[in-house]
């Protein structure tokens, strides 16, 4: 009768019925008092009724009948009783798909694992000290037993304590006797197993709650991790967009500077941006795409809705903003170099203007005062004639300077057209020169008229002085022009240009012998004048009345010309050497760029082939790609070396290079694309591994999927069109007919693999589809059922229940997000776990 006691909460279908107890009592009576005689047939009939009931409950009785029980066969009767116990008390126990006995033993081992001096290995001697029974009770109801006061060397006390507490508080009857267990070398295994099963059934409700709590914790942990990944994506996207927003106005600023130094500083700032500031942002952008793809893969694998970033922070938004950045960046460096070239040209022209203006101003100094003199009014006839000739020589000199004035005006005009920053002062000086020149012309004409009026009074003219003056003036102008040309600054960018200047200089040097002859002739005239003055005692006061150009000045300027010639030779040689160095830099850069450019293109093509080929497992492909990525990163010093050569070229103001079609910008863009492509390809393989492991896809299946996908990806684009995708599915055994039903089924599949209706199917979407319908994933219904267990079968759950059954952080996570429960059976503080469960899987909003 003791076995008939039931545990609170057990359903009647799992326990012995009253009818079973009557049969059991009958069997007990037969076992105690074997019957013989005239009533035997009636007793056999009664026992058969009990046996028929036991058989209807699924208990198989082999080689035993009513006669053996009525006749008191002890061995067979006890075997039948053990079979009944197994059916109704032990057989339904299942832990991790093991047999009933193994499952019950595994359950005992797990529950008693934290307790010292307890080591459950069987259902006999492991329980002799009583600590195993006490540990089971303390694990589930710690308030019933003070386990710390128990001693291993007092088994009788331990067993009686466990039996008494189990009977009093857990409704488990005393099936065993403590003295019998202690006094037996090997306690009866079946008796202890039967008694322990009562503990399992008594605590099965707690076991269900623990299982439910574990499921909920698992689901919540996935959601918490995904939410953290979403927050990380949002922050990284915001930071990158903010950097792009700040950078674009700087790159779009085309406000020129007035000085070469300021523009070169801008160029240096741009170089720092390309070398130091942009590369980390390129990596951040690539990492952002990788994080986004990984997050979406995890959401798909955990049966969660896809992540939709905040408005303006989609990957496409980042790419659009990045495109705007590169559009702003495009041409900025070219504009800087053009501005530097323009300022260099302006500085050269401005210096040339100042030199010519200074020479002209030096020549005109005092000329106005000279032209305004009235010396002809009191001069003698010879003096008047001398003044007239002198004036004629001045007019010749004036005409010779006309070309320089025109050059000064032309240079000023060019400076204005090129928007020279100091144009106002240039214009003022040019205007002053032009006004002075006009005034000199007017004064010259006026003085000539005055001298001509008195010319009739002049009879004698010293022809030699006049000839000297006429020949000395143009020769003097020639020497001044030669000195000006020899001191003229120049700017060239090619060897051909400097060779042209060198040729012109050699031609000039070839004219020097004839010029020296002219000088000797002019000096000869002056010497002849001196002889005439000495011979005829002419009172000339030792000066030439027709010109101020003395032989001493001619000799001094001639000597200066001779000194300037070798200096010019040296300057041309130095410039020629600089142009040779520039050509060496061009060739050096071209040789490297012509190797690096094709290398980058080849690597891009090789990565494309690797991404579609199948060699080994996905892990083999991943290791291959990572080794490939390492070799690419190790190539970076060559890029840096090319950057250094490029900087030398820019610092040397070299603006073109006929030795290569690759610019530094081409190399930079190609390098950045190469790094991004290998990172994306690695991420794609990592996501395939995640999908394979989560969906249970074998390597053979993955290879079959990849082979089919590659077969129909004929243009090697990494995507399939609708018709290609349909052919791929058919090749894998999908029955998609050409009728209306087949078209509807294919349309359904396309809505899954191409939700954005882009008209293409990626390999990742293809893999997800091939595995998603058979995947073993948690569902909203499963989570809801788990919460229902924790809530004690109620339609709501309380805060106390959540905090009691779940870890602290996950309990608070649920409390903060669960809506209040508003059903008719609601109590204060009740929470709606049903809407929360559906929201976890995107079926409603939290």
XYZ file of N, CA and C in Angstrom, residues 664-812:
447
model
N 50.073 58.301 -59.305
C 50.012 57.858 -57.912
C 48.576 57.660 -57.481
N 47.668 58.441 -58.035
C 46.260 58.298 -57.683
C 45.722 56.944 -58.148
N 46.128 56.511 -59.367
C 45.716 55.184 -59.853
C 46.188 54.096 -58.886
N 47.449 54.187 -58.471
C 48.019 53.169 -57.573
C 47.289 53.166 -56.232
N 47.020 54.378 -55.681
C 46.338 54.456 -54.381
C 44.958 53.816 -54.447
N 44.177 54.200 -55.465
C 42.827 53.662 -55.581
C 42.868 52.144 -55.769
N 43.773 51.651 -56.636
C 43.885 50.209 -56.853
C 44.270 49.472 -55.580
N 45.194 50.036 -54.813
C 45.636 49.405 -53.555
C 44.487 49.336 -52.553
N 43.742 50.449 -52.422
C 42.621 50.449 -51.493
C 41.563 49.436 -51.924
N 41.276 49.342 -53.226
C 40.300 48.366 -53.711
C 40.793 46.941 -53.455
N 42.101 46.699 -53.601
C 42.655 45.358 -53.381
C 42.473 44.944 -51.923
N 42.807 45.840 -50.969
C 42.650 45.531 -49.549
C 41.182 45.276 -49.203
N 40.291 46.113 -49.773
C 38.860 45.947 -49.490
C 38.337 44.639 -50.054
N 38.774 44.275 -51.268
C 38.285 43.049 -51.913
C 38.707 41.813 -51.144
N 39.962 41.721 -50.714
C 40.414 40.525 -49.988
C 39.705 40.429 -48.641
N 39.476 41.582 -47.965
C 38.764 41.558 -46.684
C 37.323 41.093 -46.879
N 36.663 41.588 -47.946
C 35.289 41.169 -48.198
C 35.225 39.680 -48.528
N 36.166 39.183 -49.330
C 36.166 37.767 -49.714
C 36.357 36.880 -48.482
N 37.266 37.265 -47.579
C 37.470 36.515 -46.331
C 36.184 36.501 -45.510
N 35.518 37.667 -45.429
C 34.279 37.750 -44.666
C 33.188 36.865 -45.271
N 33.131 36.780 -46.608
C 32.145 35.917 -47.251
C 32.373 34.453 -46.866
N 33.639 33.998 -46.865
C 33.931 32.609 -46.492
C 33.612 32.380 -45.015
N 33.922 33.377 -44.147
C 33.601 33.243 -42.726
C 32.089 33.103 -42.524
N 31.314 33.891 -43.283
C 29.862 33.791 -43.178
C 29.359 32.446 -43.692
N 30.023 31.902 -44.722
C 29.646 30.580 -45.212
C 29.915 29.520 -44.145
N 31.030 29.653 -43.413
C 31.340 28.715 -42.326
C 30.281 28.821 -41.227
N 29.909 30.081 -40.875
C 28.868 30.276 -39.878
C 27.563 29.601 -40.315
N 27.195 29.807 -41.575
C 25.965 29.219 -42.099
C 26.055 27.702 -42.097
N 27.187 27.167 -42.571
C 27.364 25.714 -42.614
C 27.240 25.085 -41.235
N 27.931 25.672 -40.240
C 27.925 25.094 -38.899
C 26.560 25.231 -38.236
N 25.922 26.401 -38.415
C 24.641 26.631 -37.754
C 23.529 25.810 -38.393
N 23.593 25.612 -39.699
C 22.540 24.900 -40.414
C 22.834 23.402 -40.548
N 24.044 22.955 -40.139
C 24.366 21.543 -40.225
C 24.641 21.074 -41.636
N 25.202 21.954 -42.487
C 25.513 21.587 -43.862
C 26.882 20.902 -43.884
N 26.970 19.756 -44.546
C 28.254 19.064 -44.644
C 29.138 19.741 -45.671
N 30.457 19.419 -45.592
C 31.386 19.996 -46.570
C 31.034 19.523 -47.975
N 30.587 18.248 -48.099
C 30.211 17.741 -49.423
C 29.022 18.522 -49.987
N 28.028 18.803 -49.118
C 26.892 19.604 -49.583
C 27.330 20.995 -49.986
N 28.207 21.600 -49.160
C 28.681 22.947 -49.480
C 29.402 22.956 -50.820
N 30.233 21.910 -51.075
C 30.943 21.824 -52.366
C 29.959 21.639 -53.511
N 28.902 20.826 -53.253
C 27.901 20.625 -54.302
C 27.178 21.932 -54.606
N 26.813 22.671 -53.548
C 26.138 23.951 -53.758
C 27.046 24.914 -54.525
N 28.328 24.985 -54.122
C 29.251 25.902 -54.789
C 29.454 25.497 -56.248
N 29.594 24.197 -56.517
C 29.804 23.731 -57.890
C 28.607 24.082 -58.766
N 27.396 23.857 -58.249
C 26.200 24.188 -59.023
C 26.116 25.679 -59.266
N 26.387 26.469 -58.236
C 26.319 27.930 -58.364
C 27.334 28.425 -59.406
N 28.583 27.923 -59.317
C 29.622 28.366 -60.259
C 29.300 27.938 -61.693
N 28.686 26.769 -61.829
C 28.379 26.274 -63.177
C 27.456 27.238 -63.914
N 26.471 27.771 -63.182
C 25.499 28.652 -63.844
C 25.906 30.121 -63.759
N 26.936 30.434 -62.980
C 27.464 31.807 -62.939
C 28.476 31.967 -64.077
N 27.970 32.005 -65.273
C 28.838 31.944 -66.456
C 29.659 33.216 -66.665
N 29.159 34.343 -66.197
C 29.925 35.579 -66.358
C 30.834 35.854 -65.165
N 30.908 34.880 -64.202
C 31.804 34.991 -63.025
C 31.570 36.283 -62.251
N 30.302 36.706 -62.180
C 29.985 37.946 -61.452
C 29.754 37.705 -59.971
N 29.652 36.434 -59.562
C 29.371 36.129 -58.164
C 27.890 36.143 -57.837
N 27.024 36.336 -58.858
C 25.579 36.345 -58.661
C 24.922 35.578 -59.796
N 23.668 35.149 -59.560
C 22.876 34.471 -60.584
C 21.651 35.309 -60.910
N 21.305 35.373 -62.219
C 20.054 35.967 -62.616
C 18.918 34.998 -62.336
N 17.638 35.447 -62.461
C 16.500 34.575 -62.165
C 16.522 33.274 -62.956
N 16.777 33.340 -64.270
C 16.773 32.127 -65.068
C 17.942 31.207 -64.703
N 19.112 31.801 -64.449
C 20.258 31.005 -64.015
C 19.968 30.326 -62.678
N 19.333 31.068 -61.768
C 19.010 30.530 -60.451
C 18.011 29.380 -60.566
N 16.994 29.535 -61.438
C 16.018 28.463 -61.632
C 16.712 27.203 -62.152
N 17.596 27.354 -63.149
C 18.319 26.204 -63.685
C 19.171 25.544 -62.604
N 19.769 26.359 -61.722
C 20.590 25.823 -60.631
C 19.738 24.991 -59.677
N 18.528 25.491 -59.328
C 17.642 24.746 -58.441
C 17.216 23.421 -59.071
N 16.890 23.457 -60.370
C 16.468 22.239 -61.052
C 17.596 21.208 -61.039
N 18.856 21.696 -61.213
C 19.996 20.778 -61.219
C 20.193 20.108 -59.861
N 19.674 20.751 -58.776
C 19.814 20.197 -57.436
C 18.588 19.383 -57.021
N 17.653 19.171 -57.965
C 16.527 18.290 -57.680
C 15.228 18.996 -57.373
N 15.165 20.341 -57.466
C 13.910 21.046 -57.225
C 12.980 20.859 -58.419
N 11.727 20.532 -58.161
C 10.739 20.315 -59.218
C 10.003 21.625 -59.452
N 10.501 22.413 -60.369
C 9.882 23.700 -60.699
C 9.433 23.629 -62.152
N 8.150 23.387 -62.350
C 7.625 23.230 -63.702
C 7.389 24.556 -64.385
N 7.014 24.478 -65.642
C 6.729 25.690 -66.421
C 5.269 26.086 -66.338
N 4.466 25.370 -65.523
C 3.055 25.710 -65.395
C 2.884 26.827 -64.368
N 1.616 27.187 -64.155
C 1.319 28.295 -63.236
C 1.765 27.976 -61.818
N 1.597 26.730 -61.411
C 2.014 26.345 -60.057
C 3.522 26.464 -59.886
N 4.268 26.020 -60.927
C 5.721 26.130 -60.856
C 6.190 27.579 -60.810
N 5.527 28.435 -61.620
C 5.902 29.857 -61.611
C 5.614 30.485 -60.256
N 4.481 30.109 -59.646
C 4.151 30.657 -58.327
C 5.166 30.215 -57.282
N 5.589 28.934 -57.341
C 6.583 28.443 -56.394
C 7.920 29.153 -56.566
N 8.312 29.351 -57.842
C 9.584 30.045 -58.083
C 9.520 31.505 -57.628
N 8.351 32.136 -57.829
C 8.192 33.520 -57.354
C 8.324 33.588 -55.845
N 7.783 32.566 -55.143
C 7.914 32.525 -53.681
C 9.388 32.412 -53.269
N 10.123 31.532 -53.958
C 11.536 31.343 -53.629
C 12.324 32.628 -53.901
N 12.022 33.301 -55.018
C 12.741 34.546 -55.343
C 12.473 35.620 -54.292
N 11.250 35.657 -53.753
C 10.950 36.646 -52.705
C 11.779 36.403 -51.459
N 12.237 35.149 -51.269
C 13.077 34.818 -50.102
C 14.525 35.183 -50.360
N 15.050 34.783 -51.534
C 16.480 34.977 -51.808
C 16.778 36.380 -52.325
N 15.757 37.092 -52.836
C 15.969 38.450 -53.367
C 14.877 39.367 -52.830
N 14.878 39.610 -51.490
C 13.782 40.404 -50.900
C 13.734 41.839 -51.413
N 14.852 42.392 -51.846
C 14.874 43.777 -52.329
C 14.592 43.887 -53.823
N 14.331 42.746 -54.478
C 13.975 42.715 -55.900
C 15.034 43.377 -56.770
N 16.279 42.986 -56.525
C 17.383 43.521 -57.322
C 17.593 42.718 -58.604
N 16.959 41.553 -58.694
C 17.087 40.752 -59.904
C 18.299 39.857 -59.925
N 19.011 39.713 -58.783
C 20.182 38.843 -58.707
C 20.133 38.074 -57.393
N 20.795 36.896 -57.379
C 20.858 36.047 -56.183
C 22.331 35.841 -55.841
N 22.727 36.243 -54.627
C 24.114 36.046 -54.191
C 24.296 34.619 -53.686
N 25.572 34.191 -53.574
C 25.858 32.844 -53.086
C 25.404 32.681 -51.639
N 25.546 33.738 -50.802
C 25.124 33.656 -49.407
C 23.616 33.453 -49.313
N 22.838 34.192 -50.126
C 21.390 34.025 -50.127
C 21.017 32.631 -50.604
N 21.754 32.115 -51.592
C 21.521 30.770 -52.117
C 21.739 29.717 -51.019
N 22.838 29.839 -50.252
C 23.142 28.894 -49.168
C 22.073 28.977 -48.073
N 21.676 30.222 -47.726
C 20.645 30.380 -46.698
C 19.363 29.661 -47.109
N 18.982 29.794 -48.375
C 17.752 29.170 -48.841
C 17.870 27.650 -48.788
N 19.013 27.113 -49.215
C 19.170 25.663 -49.282
C 19.122 25.021 -47.895
N 19.367 25.814 -46.843
C 19.439 25.214 -45.504
C 18.357 25.680 -44.548
N 17.658 26.772 -44.860
C 16.784 27.388 -43.858
C 15.546 26.561 -43.535
N 14.950 25.833 -44.509
C 13.681 25.163 -44.270
C 13.835 23.900 -43.424
N 15.050 23.370 -43.356
C 15.272 22.174 -42.533
C 16.078 22.477 -41.290
N 16.361 23.762 -41.023
C 17.208 24.128 -39.878
C 16.468 23.900 -38.566
N 17.237 23.496 -37.558
C 16.680 23.286 -36.227
C 16.941 24.520 -35.391
N 15.979 25.449 -35.370
C 16.175 26.712 -34.665
C 15.064 26.915 -33.645
N 15.349 27.746 -32.697
C 14.330 28.108 -31.719
C 13.230 28.899 -32.396
N 12.011 28.759 -31.887
C 10.880 29.499 -32.434
C 10.202 30.283 -31.327
N 9.357 31.210 -31.737
C 8.624 32.007 -30.756
C 7.726 31.113 -29.909
N 7.126 30.071 -30.513
C 6.253 29.169 -29.754
C 7.035 28.420 -28.680
N 8.276 27.992 -29.029
C 9.082 27.280 -28.051
C 9.427 28.172 -26.859
N 9.806 29.426 -27.141
C 10.128 30.369 -26.063
C 8.889 30.641 -25.217
N 7.730 30.784 -25.862
C 6.484 31.041 -25.137
C 6.146 29.872 -24.207
N 6.348 28.647 -24.723
C 6.075 27.474 -23.895
C 7.011 27.416 -22.688
N 8.274 27.842 -22.890
C 9.228 27.846 -21.774
C 8.819 28.840 -20.702
N 8.380 30.049 -21.117
C 7.915 31.032 -20.143
C 6.672 30.504 -19.392
N 5.828 29.775 -20.093
C 4.610 29.251 -19.473
C 4.954 28.282 -18.342
N 6.038 27.494 -18.550
C 6.474 26.584 -17.496
C 6.958 27.363 -16.276
N 7.790 28.425 -16.520
C 8.298 29.229 -15.408
C 7.158 29.931 -14.669
N 6.072 30.242 -15.399
C 4.948 30.970 -14.802
C 3.963 30.037 -14.111
N 4.270 28.755 -14.053
C 3.350 27.809 -13.420
C 2.061 27.642 -14.195
N 2.161 27.616 -15.520
C 1.022 27.399 -16.418
C 0.062 28.586 -16.456
N 0.500 29.771 -15.956
C -0.348 30.974 -16.034
C -0.138 31.671 -17.379
N -1.069 32.561 -17.723
C -0.970 33.338 -18.966
C -0.083 34.563 -18.783
N 0.436 34.801 -17.611
C 1.299 35.922 -17.300
C 2.401 35.437 -16.376
N 3.416 36.298 -16.170
C 4.516 35.979 -15.265
C 4.808 37.204 -14.412
N 5.304 36.997 -13.203
C 5.568 38.117 -12.304
C 7.055 38.427 -12.263
N 7.346 39.619 -11.714
C 8.739 40.043 -11.575
C 9.504 39.087 -10.662
N 8.879 38.680 -9.573
C 9.553 37.768 -8.636
C 9.887 36.440 -9.298
N 8.971 35.935 -10.144
C 9.220 34.663 -10.818
C 10.390 34.779 -11.797
N 10.459 35.898 -12.505
C 11.577 36.092 -13.437
C 12.901 36.152 -12.683
N 12.938 36.890 -11.601
C 14.189 37.025 -10.840
C 14.580 35.731 -10.141
N 13.592 34.905 -9.833
C 13.899 33.634 -9.168
C 14.419 32.598 -10.171
N 13.885 32.591 -11.404
C 14.180 31.532 -12.354
C 15.310 31.862 -13.330
N 15.632 33.143 -13.527
C 16.627 33.533 -14.543
C 17.822 34.212 -13.887
N 18.995 34.183 -14.560
C 20.152 34.959 -14.064
C 19.790 36.434 -13.968
N 20.467 37.183 -13.088
C 20.068 38.580 -12.832
C 20.017 39.453 -14.082
N 21.070 39.416 -14.925
C 21.077 40.337 -16.062
C 19.973 40.012 -17.056
N 19.678 38.721 -17.276
C 18.640 38.367 -18.237
C 17.241 38.561 -17.640
N 17.118 38.414 -16.336
C 15.837 38.710 -15.701
C 15.494 40.189 -15.859
N 16.475 41.066 -15.574
C 16.240 42.509 -15.721
C 15.982 42.884 -17.173
